[in-house]
mmCIF file of C-alpha atoms in Angstrom:
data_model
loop_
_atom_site.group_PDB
_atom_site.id
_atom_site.type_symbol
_atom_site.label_atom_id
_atom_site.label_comp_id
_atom_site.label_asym_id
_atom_site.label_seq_id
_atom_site.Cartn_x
_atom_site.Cartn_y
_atom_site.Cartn_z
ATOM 1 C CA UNK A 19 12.249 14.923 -2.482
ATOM 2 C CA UNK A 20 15.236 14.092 -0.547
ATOM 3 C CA UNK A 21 12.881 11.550 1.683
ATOM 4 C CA UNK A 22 10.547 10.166 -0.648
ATOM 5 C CA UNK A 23 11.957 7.153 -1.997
ATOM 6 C CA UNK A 24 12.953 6.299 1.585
ATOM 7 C CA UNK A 25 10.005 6.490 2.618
ATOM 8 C CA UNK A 26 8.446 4.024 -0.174
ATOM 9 C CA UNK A 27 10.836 1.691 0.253
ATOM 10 C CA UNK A 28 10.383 1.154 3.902
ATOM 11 C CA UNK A 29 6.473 1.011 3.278
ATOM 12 C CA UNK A 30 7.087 -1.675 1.530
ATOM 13 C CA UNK A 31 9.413 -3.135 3.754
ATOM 14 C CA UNK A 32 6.748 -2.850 6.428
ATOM 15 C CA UNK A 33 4.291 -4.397 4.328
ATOM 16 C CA UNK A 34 6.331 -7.487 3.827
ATOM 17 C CA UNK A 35 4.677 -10.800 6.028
ATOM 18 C CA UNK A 36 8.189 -12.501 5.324
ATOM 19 C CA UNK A 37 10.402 -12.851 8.812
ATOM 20 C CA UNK A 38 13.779 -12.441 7.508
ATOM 21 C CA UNK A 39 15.493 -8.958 6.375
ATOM 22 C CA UNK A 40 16.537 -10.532 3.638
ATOM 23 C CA UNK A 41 13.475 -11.721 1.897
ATOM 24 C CA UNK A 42 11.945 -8.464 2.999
ATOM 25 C CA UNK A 43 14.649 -6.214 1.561
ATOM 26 C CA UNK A 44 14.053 -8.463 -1.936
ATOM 27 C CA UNK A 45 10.338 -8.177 -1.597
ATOM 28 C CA UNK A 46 10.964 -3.702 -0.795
ATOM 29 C CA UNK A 47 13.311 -3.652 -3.986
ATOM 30 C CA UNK A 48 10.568 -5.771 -6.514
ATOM 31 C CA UNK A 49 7.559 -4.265 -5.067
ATOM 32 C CA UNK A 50 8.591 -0.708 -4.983
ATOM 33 C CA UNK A 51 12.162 -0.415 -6.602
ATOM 34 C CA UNK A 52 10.972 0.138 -9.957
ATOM 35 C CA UNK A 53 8.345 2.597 -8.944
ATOM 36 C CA UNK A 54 11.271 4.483 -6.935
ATOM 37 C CA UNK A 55 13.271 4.775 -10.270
ATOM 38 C CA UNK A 56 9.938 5.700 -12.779
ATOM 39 C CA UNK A 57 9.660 8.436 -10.775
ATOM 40 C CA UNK A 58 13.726 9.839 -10.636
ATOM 41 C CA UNK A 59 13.897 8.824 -13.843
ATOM 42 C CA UNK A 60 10.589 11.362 -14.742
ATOM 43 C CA UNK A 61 11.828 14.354 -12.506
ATOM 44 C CA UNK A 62 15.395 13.941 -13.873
ATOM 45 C CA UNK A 63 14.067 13.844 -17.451
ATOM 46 C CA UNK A 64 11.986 16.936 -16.401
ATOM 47 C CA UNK A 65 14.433 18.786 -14.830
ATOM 48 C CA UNK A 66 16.676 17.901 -18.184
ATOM 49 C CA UNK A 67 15.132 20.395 -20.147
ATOM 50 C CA UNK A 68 15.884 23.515 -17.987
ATOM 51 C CA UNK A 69 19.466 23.276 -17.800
ATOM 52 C CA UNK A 70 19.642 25.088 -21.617
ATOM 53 C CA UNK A 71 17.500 28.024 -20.552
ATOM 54 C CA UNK A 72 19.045 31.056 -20.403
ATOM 55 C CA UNK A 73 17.675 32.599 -17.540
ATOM 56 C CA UNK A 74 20.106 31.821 -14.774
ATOM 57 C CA UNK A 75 17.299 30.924 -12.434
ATOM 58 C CA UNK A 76 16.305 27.826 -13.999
ATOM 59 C CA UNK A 77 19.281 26.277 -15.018
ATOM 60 C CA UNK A 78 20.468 26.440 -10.721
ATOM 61 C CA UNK A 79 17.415 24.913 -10.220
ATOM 62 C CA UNK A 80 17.893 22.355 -12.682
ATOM 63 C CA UNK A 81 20.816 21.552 -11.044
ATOM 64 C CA UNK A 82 19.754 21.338 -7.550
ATOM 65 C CA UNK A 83 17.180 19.010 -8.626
ATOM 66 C CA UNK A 84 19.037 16.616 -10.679
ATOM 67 C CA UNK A 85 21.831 16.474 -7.860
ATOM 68 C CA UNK A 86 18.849 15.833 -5.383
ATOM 69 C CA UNK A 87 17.413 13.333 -7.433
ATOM 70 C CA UNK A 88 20.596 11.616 -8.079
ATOM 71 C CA UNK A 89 21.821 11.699 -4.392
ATOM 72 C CA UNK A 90 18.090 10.704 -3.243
ATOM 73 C CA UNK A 91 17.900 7.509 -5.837
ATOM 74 C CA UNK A 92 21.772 5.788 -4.742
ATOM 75 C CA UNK A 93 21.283 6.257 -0.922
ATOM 76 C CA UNK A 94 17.912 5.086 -0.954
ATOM 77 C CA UNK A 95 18.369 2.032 -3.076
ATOM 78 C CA UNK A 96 21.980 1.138 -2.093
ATOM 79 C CA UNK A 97 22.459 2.719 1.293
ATOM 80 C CA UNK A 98 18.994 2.829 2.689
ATOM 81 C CA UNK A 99 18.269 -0.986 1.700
ATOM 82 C CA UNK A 100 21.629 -2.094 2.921
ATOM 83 C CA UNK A 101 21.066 -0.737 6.050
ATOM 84 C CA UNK A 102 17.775 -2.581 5.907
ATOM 85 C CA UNK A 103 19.420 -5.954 5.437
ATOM 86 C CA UNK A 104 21.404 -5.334 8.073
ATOM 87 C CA UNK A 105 19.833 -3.669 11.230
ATOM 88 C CA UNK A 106 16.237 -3.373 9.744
ATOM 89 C CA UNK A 107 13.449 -4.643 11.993
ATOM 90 C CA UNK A 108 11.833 -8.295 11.526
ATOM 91 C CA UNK A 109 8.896 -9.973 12.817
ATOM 92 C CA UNK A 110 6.385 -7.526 14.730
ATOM 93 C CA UNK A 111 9.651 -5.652 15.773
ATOM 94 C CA UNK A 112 8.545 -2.142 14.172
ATOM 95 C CA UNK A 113 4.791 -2.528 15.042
ATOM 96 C CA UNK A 114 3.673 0.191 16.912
ATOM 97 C CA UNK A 115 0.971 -0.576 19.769
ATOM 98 C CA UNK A 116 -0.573 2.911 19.147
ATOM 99 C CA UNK A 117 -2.094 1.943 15.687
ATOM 100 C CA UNK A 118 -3.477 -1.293 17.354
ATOM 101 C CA UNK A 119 -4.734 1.337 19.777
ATOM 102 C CA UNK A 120 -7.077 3.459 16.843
ATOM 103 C CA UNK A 121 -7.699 -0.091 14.874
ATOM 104 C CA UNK A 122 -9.719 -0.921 17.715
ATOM 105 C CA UNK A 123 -11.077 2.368 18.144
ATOM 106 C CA UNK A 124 -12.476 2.548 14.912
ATOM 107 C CA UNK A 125 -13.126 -0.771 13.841
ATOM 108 C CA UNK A 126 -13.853 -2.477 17.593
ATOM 109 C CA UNK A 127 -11.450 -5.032 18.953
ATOM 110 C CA UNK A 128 -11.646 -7.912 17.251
ATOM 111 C CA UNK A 129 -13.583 -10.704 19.290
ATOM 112 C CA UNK A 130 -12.611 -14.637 19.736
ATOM 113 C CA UNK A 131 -15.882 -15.410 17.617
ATOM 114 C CA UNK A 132 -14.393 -13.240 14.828
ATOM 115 C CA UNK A 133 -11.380 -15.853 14.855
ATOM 116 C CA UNK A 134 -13.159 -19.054 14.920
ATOM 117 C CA UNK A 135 -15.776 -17.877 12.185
ATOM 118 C CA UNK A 136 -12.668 -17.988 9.524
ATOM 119 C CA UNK A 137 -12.131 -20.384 7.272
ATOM 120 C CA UNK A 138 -10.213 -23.018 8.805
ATOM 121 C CA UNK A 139 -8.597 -24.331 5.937
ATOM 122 C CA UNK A 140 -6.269 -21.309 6.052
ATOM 123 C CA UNK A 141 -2.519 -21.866 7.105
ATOM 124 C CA UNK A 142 -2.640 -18.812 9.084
ATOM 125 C CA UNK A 143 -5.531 -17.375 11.357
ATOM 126 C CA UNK A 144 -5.089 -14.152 10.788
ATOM 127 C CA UNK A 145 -7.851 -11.733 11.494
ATOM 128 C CA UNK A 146 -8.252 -7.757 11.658
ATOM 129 C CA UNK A 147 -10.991 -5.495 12.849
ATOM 130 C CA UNK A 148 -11.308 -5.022 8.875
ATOM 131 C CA UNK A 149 -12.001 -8.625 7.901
ATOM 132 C CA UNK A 150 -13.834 -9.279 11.108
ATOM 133 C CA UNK A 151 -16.613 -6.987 9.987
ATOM 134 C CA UNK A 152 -16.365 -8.002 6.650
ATOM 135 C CA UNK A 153 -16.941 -11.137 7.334
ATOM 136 C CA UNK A 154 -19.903 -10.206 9.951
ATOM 137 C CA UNK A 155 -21.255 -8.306 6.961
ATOM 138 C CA UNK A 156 -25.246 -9.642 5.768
ATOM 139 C CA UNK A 157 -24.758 -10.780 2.310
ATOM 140 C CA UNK A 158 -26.768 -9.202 -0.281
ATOM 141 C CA UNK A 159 -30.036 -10.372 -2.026
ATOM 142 C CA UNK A 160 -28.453 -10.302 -5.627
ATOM 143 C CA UNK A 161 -31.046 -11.565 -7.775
ATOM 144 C CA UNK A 162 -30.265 -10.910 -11.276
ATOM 145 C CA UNK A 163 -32.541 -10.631 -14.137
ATOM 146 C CA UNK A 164 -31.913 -13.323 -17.533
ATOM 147 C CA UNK A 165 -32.436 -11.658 -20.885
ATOM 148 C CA UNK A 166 -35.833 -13.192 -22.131
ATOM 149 C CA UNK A 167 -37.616 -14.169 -18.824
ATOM 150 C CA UNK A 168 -40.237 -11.785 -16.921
ATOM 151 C CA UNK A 169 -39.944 -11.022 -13.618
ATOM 152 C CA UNK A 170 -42.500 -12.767 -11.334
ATOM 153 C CA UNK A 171 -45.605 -11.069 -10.774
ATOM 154 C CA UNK A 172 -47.938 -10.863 -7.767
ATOM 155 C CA UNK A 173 -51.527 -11.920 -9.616
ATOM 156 C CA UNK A 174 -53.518 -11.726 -6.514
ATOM 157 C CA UNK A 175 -56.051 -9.256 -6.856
ATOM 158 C CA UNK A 176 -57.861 -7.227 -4.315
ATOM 159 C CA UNK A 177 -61.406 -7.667 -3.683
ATOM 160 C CA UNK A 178 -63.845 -4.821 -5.220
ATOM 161 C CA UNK A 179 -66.037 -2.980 -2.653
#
């Protein structure tokens, strides 16, 4: 529990296409802040309840739990995403060449054809293994049927023998 949010935040700090720390610490806190405090906010109102037990047990636990939570929620958002906007990595700083590595192991490396075959109106060519073969992918015959009209019919017959 201690870990969690942490770890959701700097998902979404990884997932960020923005250069600076800055914009990527604002795009972490609204992408996944809110998600980060549904869920304290659920195990703290869960955890609520068993402090007026009586068995001993549970209200300890209760405690442990809502000091956990509590802890977890202000160094994640304050300390963890300072820390971020400090010191955190930009660009391809954090990428790590072994996930390239099974990408391309999977998926095949993506090819120079792959690249040109994109759109070029984009800004940025960006391609992956992922929308490399998506894009190689044969389209599908998608004939669909309107409400009223009969399908067409082969009316050749065969010859009797």
């Amino acid at each position: 529990l201690a870990v969690d949010y942490c770890v959701h935040l700097a998902d979404a700090y990884r997932q960020c296409d923005k250069e600076s720390r800055e914009e990527r610490v604002t795009f972490m806190l609204r992408r996944m802040g809110m998600s980060v405090v549904s869920g304290a906010f659920t195990t703290i109102g869960s955890s609520f309840f068993l402090l007026f037990t009586t068995i001993v047990f549970f209200e300890k636990f209760a405690q442990t739990i809502l000091w956990v939570i509590c802890m977890s929620l202000f160094t994640s958002l304050c300390f963890f995403s300072a820390v971020l906007a400090l010191v955190g990595p930009c660009g391809t700083t954090a990428d790590i060449p072994i996930t390239a590595f099974f990408t391309n192991l999977i998926y095949g490396p993506v090819q120079k054809a792959d690249v040109e075959a994109l759109p070029k109106d984009t800004k940025e060519v960006t391609a992956t293994p992922v929308t490399a073969m998506k894009e190689m992918e044969p389209e599908v015959n998608k004939e669909v049927a309107v409400p009223g009209e009969m399908p067409e019919q082969n009316n050749e017959q065969e010859p009797a023998v």
